[in-house]
Amino acid sequence: MIKIYASLISILISTLVMGQSITGDWEGSLEIQGTDLPIVFHIVKDKANKHSATFDSPKQKAYGLECSEVIIKEDSVIFIIQMLNGQYAAKLNKDDKE
């Protein structure tokens, strides 16, 4: 099982406001065998307030890949990626958390 962890992700949206929703586009990177691999998550919330996400790996020209589940716990967000049998976990900055 591949488990991919990252300690920090940063937001792409240019304006930040206190109490901002986690929805939107978020950027991070993975380091795989010494190579930096950018990754972008697109988080949305449905009418039932459930989060879902897709992700892109621009360097690999892979776009709109599905996240099986989005888990938000305190200052962390975890993207379960069943197609890769893995996950991407990140900590949010306190000012960027909803």
PDB file of C-alpha atoms in Angstrom:
ATOM      1  CA  MET A   1       0.000   0.000   0.000  1.00  0.00           C
ATOM      2  CA  ILE A   2       1.362   3.336  -0.989  1.00  0.00           C
ATOM      3  CA  LYS A   3       0.890   6.039   1.635  1.00  0.00           C
ATOM      4  CA  ILE A   4       1.764   9.530   0.599  1.00  0.00           C
ATOM      5  CA  TYR A   5       2.009  12.185   3.296  1.00  0.00           C
ATOM      6  CA  ALA A   6       2.781  15.872   3.130  1.00  0.00           C
ATOM      7  CA  SER A   7       3.152  18.175   6.083  1.00  0.00           C
ATOM      8  CA  LEU A   8       1.944  21.376   4.456  1.00  0.00           C
ATOM      9  CA  ILE A   9      -0.163  22.519   1.535  1.00  0.00           C
ATOM     10  CA  SER A  10      -0.631  26.106   0.464  1.00  0.00           C
ATOM     11  CA  ILE A  11      -3.647  27.765  -1.047  1.00  0.00           C
ATOM     12  CA  LEU A  12      -3.743  29.013  -4.625  1.00  0.00           C
ATOM     13  CA  ILE A  13      -6.530  31.543  -4.132  1.00  0.00           C
ATOM     14  CA  SER A  14      -5.030  35.028  -4.056  1.00  0.00           C
ATOM     15  CA  THR A  15      -7.176  36.531  -1.301  1.00  0.00           C
ATOM     16  CA  LEU A  16      -7.452  35.004   2.124  1.00  0.00           C
ATOM     17  CA  VAL A  17     -10.148  35.886   4.616  1.00  0.00           C
ATOM     18  CA  MET A  18     -10.609  34.772   8.193  1.00  0.00           C
ATOM     19  CA  GLY A  19     -12.953  31.779   8.430  1.00  0.00           C
ATOM     20  CA  GLN A  20     -12.527  30.887   4.781  1.00  0.00           C
ATOM     21  CA  SER A  21     -14.025  27.639   3.558  1.00  0.00           C
ATOM     22  CA  ILE A  22     -11.693  24.803   2.620  1.00  0.00           C
ATOM     23  CA  THR A  23     -13.388  24.570  -0.771  1.00  0.00           C
ATOM     24  CA  GLY A  24     -11.339  25.676  -3.729  1.00  0.00           C
ATOM     25  CA  ASP A  25      -8.026  24.793  -5.322  1.00  0.00           C
ATOM     26  CA  TRP A  26      -5.109  23.718  -3.125  1.00  0.00           C
ATOM     27  CA  GLU A  27      -1.562  23.043  -4.200  1.00  0.00           C
ATOM     28  CA  GLY A  28       1.071  20.778  -2.706  1.00  0.00           C
ATOM     29  CA  SER A  29       3.877  18.538  -3.833  1.00  0.00           C
ATOM     30  CA  LEU A  30       5.192  15.055  -3.341  1.00  0.00           C
ATOM     31  CA  GLU A  31       8.829  14.096  -3.217  1.00  0.00           C
ATOM     32  CA  ILE A  32       9.276  10.755  -4.934  1.00  0.00           C
ATOM     33  CA  GLN A  33      12.781   9.356  -5.252  1.00  0.00           C
ATOM     34  CA  GLY A  34      14.275  12.846  -5.114  1.00  0.00           C
ATOM     35  CA  THR A  35      11.896  14.289  -7.711  1.00  0.00           C
ATOM     36  CA  ASP A  36       9.356  16.989  -6.822  1.00  0.00           C
ATOM     37  CA  LEU A  37       5.895  16.172  -8.165  1.00  0.00           C
ATOM     38  CA  PRO A  38       3.366  19.045  -7.996  1.00  0.00           C
ATOM     39  CA  ILE A  39      -0.206  18.094  -7.138  1.00  0.00           C
ATOM     40  CA  VAL A  40      -3.368  20.232  -7.129  1.00  0.00           C
ATOM     41  CA  PHE A  41      -6.577  19.336  -5.281  1.00  0.00           C
ATOM     42  CA  HIS A  42      -9.974  20.777  -6.227  1.00  0.00           C
ATOM     43  CA  ILE A  43     -12.332  20.632  -3.226  1.00  0.00           C
ATOM     44  CA  VAL A  44     -16.087  21.204  -3.458  1.00  0.00           C
ATOM     45  CA  LYS A  45     -18.951  20.922  -0.988  1.00  0.00           C
ATOM     46  CA  ASP A  46     -22.393  19.632  -1.973  1.00  0.00           C
ATOM     47  CA  LYS A  47     -25.800  20.742  -0.689  1.00  0.00           C
ATOM     48  CA  ALA A  48     -25.537  18.231   2.168  1.00  0.00           C
ATOM     49  CA  ASN A  49     -22.246  19.899   3.278  1.00  0.00           C
ATOM     50  CA  LYS A  50     -20.190  16.874   2.278  1.00  0.00           C
ATOM     51  CA  HIS A  51     -16.755  17.558   0.787  1.00  0.00           C
ATOM     52  CA  SER A  52     -15.439  15.813  -2.302  1.00  0.00           C
ATOM     53  CA  ALA A  53     -12.346  16.360  -4.407  1.00  0.00           C
ATOM     54  CA  THR A  54     -10.484  15.647  -7.585  1.00  0.00           C
ATOM     55  CA  PHE A  55      -6.782  16.148  -8.136  1.00  0.00           C
ATOM     56  CA  ASP A  56      -4.348  16.918 -10.900  1.00  0.00           C
ATOM     57  CA  SER A  57      -0.747  15.896 -11.397  1.00  0.00           C
ATOM     58  CA  PRO A  58       0.303  18.490 -14.001  1.00  0.00           C
ATOM     59  CA  LYS A  59       3.830  17.145 -14.454  1.00  0.00           C
ATOM     60  CA  GLN A  60       2.327  13.779 -15.405  1.00  0.00           C
ATOM     61  CA  LYS A  61      -0.407  15.433 -17.500  1.00  0.00           C
ATOM     62  CA  ALA A  62      -3.069  13.736 -15.361  1.00  0.00           C
ATOM     63  CA  TYR A  63      -6.148  15.841 -14.602  1.00  0.00           C
ATOM     64  CA  GLY A  64      -9.479  15.373 -12.836  1.00  0.00           C
ATOM     65  CA  LEU A  65      -8.495  12.216 -10.935  1.00  0.00           C
ATOM     66  CA  GLU A  66     -11.027  11.221  -8.303  1.00  0.00           C
ATOM     67  CA  CYS A  67     -10.463  11.223  -4.551  1.00  0.00           C
ATOM     68  CA  SER A  68     -12.567   8.501  -2.939  1.00  0.00           C
ATOM     69  CA  GLU A  69     -13.062  10.454   0.271  1.00  0.00           C
ATOM     70  CA  VAL A  70     -12.142  13.756   1.910  1.00  0.00           C
ATOM     71  CA  ILE A  71     -11.676  13.670   5.683  1.00  0.00           C
ATOM     72  CA  ILE A  72     -11.375  16.903   7.651  1.00  0.00           C
ATOM     73  CA  LYS A  73     -10.203  16.628  11.261  1.00  0.00           C
ATOM     74  CA  GLU A  74      -9.241  19.677  13.294  1.00  0.00           C
ATOM     75  CA  ASP A  75      -6.231  21.142  11.453  1.00  0.00           C
ATOM     76  CA  SER A  76      -5.798  18.331   8.943  1.00  0.00           C
ATOM     77  CA  VAL A  77      -7.308  17.248   5.663  1.00  0.00           C
ATOM     78  CA  ILE A  78      -6.862  13.729   4.304  1.00  0.00           C
ATOM     79  CA  PHE A  79      -7.597  12.757   0.725  1.00  0.00           C
ATOM     80  CA  ILE A  80      -8.254   9.029   0.300  1.00  0.00           C
ATOM     81  CA  ILE A  81      -7.236   7.970  -3.191  1.00  0.00           C
ATOM     82  CA  GLN A  82      -8.525   4.454  -3.701  1.00  0.00           C
ATOM     83  CA  MET A  83      -7.324   4.235  -7.332  1.00  0.00           C
ATOM     84  CA  LEU A  84      -3.736   4.535  -5.999  1.00  0.00           C
ATOM     85  CA  ASN A  85      -4.441   2.566  -2.834  1.00  0.00           C
ATOM     86  CA  GLY A  86      -3.094   5.539  -0.908  1.00  0.00           C
ATOM     87  CA  GLN A  87      -3.770   8.873   0.695  1.00  0.00           C
ATOM     88  CA  TYR A  88      -2.454  12.428   0.821  1.00  0.00           C
ATOM     89  CA  ALA A  89      -2.555  14.098   4.227  1.00  0.00           C
ATOM     90  CA  ALA A  90      -1.855  17.730   4.991  1.00  0.00           C
ATOM     91  CA  LYS A  91      -2.054  20.240   7.824  1.00  0.00           C
ATOM     92  CA  LEU A  92      -3.917  23.491   7.350  1.00  0.00           C
ATOM     93  CA  ASN A  93      -2.698  26.853   8.560  1.00  0.00           C
ATOM     94  CA  LYS A  94      -4.998  28.048  11.350  1.00  0.00           C
ATOM     95  CA  ASP A  95      -6.031  31.124   9.339  1.00  0.00           C
ATOM     96  CA  ASP A  96      -7.005  29.015   6.315  1.00  0.00           C
ATOM     97  CA  LYS A  97      -9.255  26.550   8.144  1.00  0.00           C
ATOM     98  CA  GLU A  98     -13.039  26.867   8.017  1.00  0.00           C
TER      99      GLU A  98
END
